Every structure is written in structure tokens, then in C-alpha cells.
């Protein structure tokens, strides 16, 4: 489905912030699209294909406002 994607990820690869981190990190992604008939449910795992790669995300929130949808996804990396 056509959509606008906004990824909320801290930039830790530039300048003095370049460090090696160990642990678990979460990334958030917002998808803005027109209203869809069967939106994903909160807590469901979904696969997002972009940049010729498949990524696994968990649906955190789905908001339907005036014919537009905002879907917030979360991924955990280690």
C-alpha cells in the first residue's frame, strides 16, 4: 500500500557520538496512509518490505482520524 514512512531512530553514527553500544535497542516507525478496511491489530507482528529487505515489526498503535491512518510500529534490535 502506498504510504509515508517516518522512522524515529537516534543517530549514533556521526561525530563524537560514534561509539560501540551493547544491549537491546528499540526503533519506532510511523506509517501514514489512507484509511484501510482491515488495519493491523495492536500487538500483531508484521513484515515491512523496504529497500529490498524484509523487516519484522510489532504494531504498537493504530489511530484512524478523518480518513487517514497513523500506524506506529516498534522493532527491537540486539
Protein backbone atom coordinates (compact mmCIF):
# COMPACT_ATOMS: atom_id res chain seq x y z
CA UNK A 1 0.00 0.00 0.00
CA UNK A 2 1.32 3.50 -0.75
CA UNK A 3 2.29 5.28 2.46
CA UNK A 4 4.60 7.86 4.01
CA UNK A 5 7.08 6.38 6.49
CA UNK A 6 8.84 8.29 9.27
CA UNK A 7 11.43 6.39 11.27
CA UNK A 8 12.30 7.61 14.75
CA UNK A 9 15.84 6.36 15.37
CA UNK A 10 18.58 8.20 17.23
CA UNK A 11 21.60 8.98 15.06
CA UNK A 12 24.58 7.46 16.85
CA UNK A 13 26.94 7.18 13.89
CA UNK A 14 28.10 10.78 13.49
CA UNK A 15 30.83 12.82 15.11
CA UNK A 16 31.60 12.36 18.78
CA UNK A 17 28.59 10.10 19.19
CA UNK A 18 30.28 7.26 17.28
CA UNK A 19 30.62 4.52 19.89
CA UNK A 20 30.08 0.81 20.17
CA UNK A 21 26.94 0.01 22.13
CA UNK A 22 25.97 -3.30 23.63
CA UNK A 23 22.47 -4.29 24.69
CA UNK A 24 18.95 -4.07 23.34
CA UNK A 25 17.63 -1.09 21.41
CA UNK A 26 14.15 -0.19 20.19
CA UNK A 27 13.32 1.63 16.96
CA UNK A 28 9.97 3.25 16.19
CA UNK A 29 8.38 3.76 12.82
CA UNK A 30 5.26 5.70 11.86
CA UNK A 31 3.26 4.82 8.75
CA UNK A 32 0.82 7.42 7.45
CA UNK A 33 -1.70 6.15 4.89
CA UNK A 34 -5.28 6.50 3.79
CA UNK A 35 -7.82 4.54 5.82
CA UNK A 36 -7.63 0.80 5.14
CA UNK A 37 -10.51 -1.63 5.53
CA UNK A 38 -8.69 -4.16 7.73
CA UNK A 39 -5.97 -2.36 9.71
CA UNK A 40 -3.49 -4.44 11.71
CA UNK A 41 -4.32 -5.02 15.38
CA UNK A 42 -2.15 -3.83 18.24
CA UNK A 43 0.42 -6.42 19.29
CA UNK A 44 0.47 -8.14 15.90
CA UNK A 45 3.81 -8.84 14.21
CA UNK A 46 4.06 -7.53 10.65
CA UNK A 47 6.67 -7.69 7.90
CA UNK A 48 7.57 -4.44 6.17
CA UNK A 49 9.39 -4.63 2.83
CA UNK A 50 11.56 -1.64 2.01
CA UNK A 51 14.99 -1.04 0.47
CA UNK A 52 14.92 -4.60 -0.95
CA UNK A 53 14.80 -6.12 2.55
CA UNK A 54 12.10 -7.52 4.82
CA UNK A 55 11.93 -6.18 8.38
CA UNK A 56 9.87 -7.55 11.30
CA UNK A 57 7.94 -5.02 13.40
CA UNK A 58 5.29 -5.11 16.14
CA UNK A 59 2.19 -2.91 15.85
CA UNK A 60 2.13 -0.59 18.86
CA UNK A 61 -0.74 1.76 17.97
CA UNK A 62 -3.31 2.34 15.21
CA UNK A 63 -5.10 5.70 15.01
CA UNK A 64 -7.85 6.44 12.48
CA UNK A 65 -8.61 10.16 12.04
CA UNK A 66 -10.66 11.77 9.27
CA UNK A 67 -9.93 9.08 6.68
CA UNK A 68 -6.20 8.89 7.45
CA UNK A 69 -4.42 6.27 9.50
CA UNK A 70 -1.30 6.53 11.61
CA UNK A 71 0.24 3.19 12.48
CA UNK A 72 3.14 3.08 14.97
CA UNK A 73 5.47 0.11 14.73
CA UNK A 74 8.30 -0.94 17.03
CA UNK A 75 11.32 -3.16 16.43
CA UNK A 76 13.80 -4.40 18.99
CA UNK A 77 17.43 -4.98 17.98
CA UNK A 78 20.26 -6.51 19.94
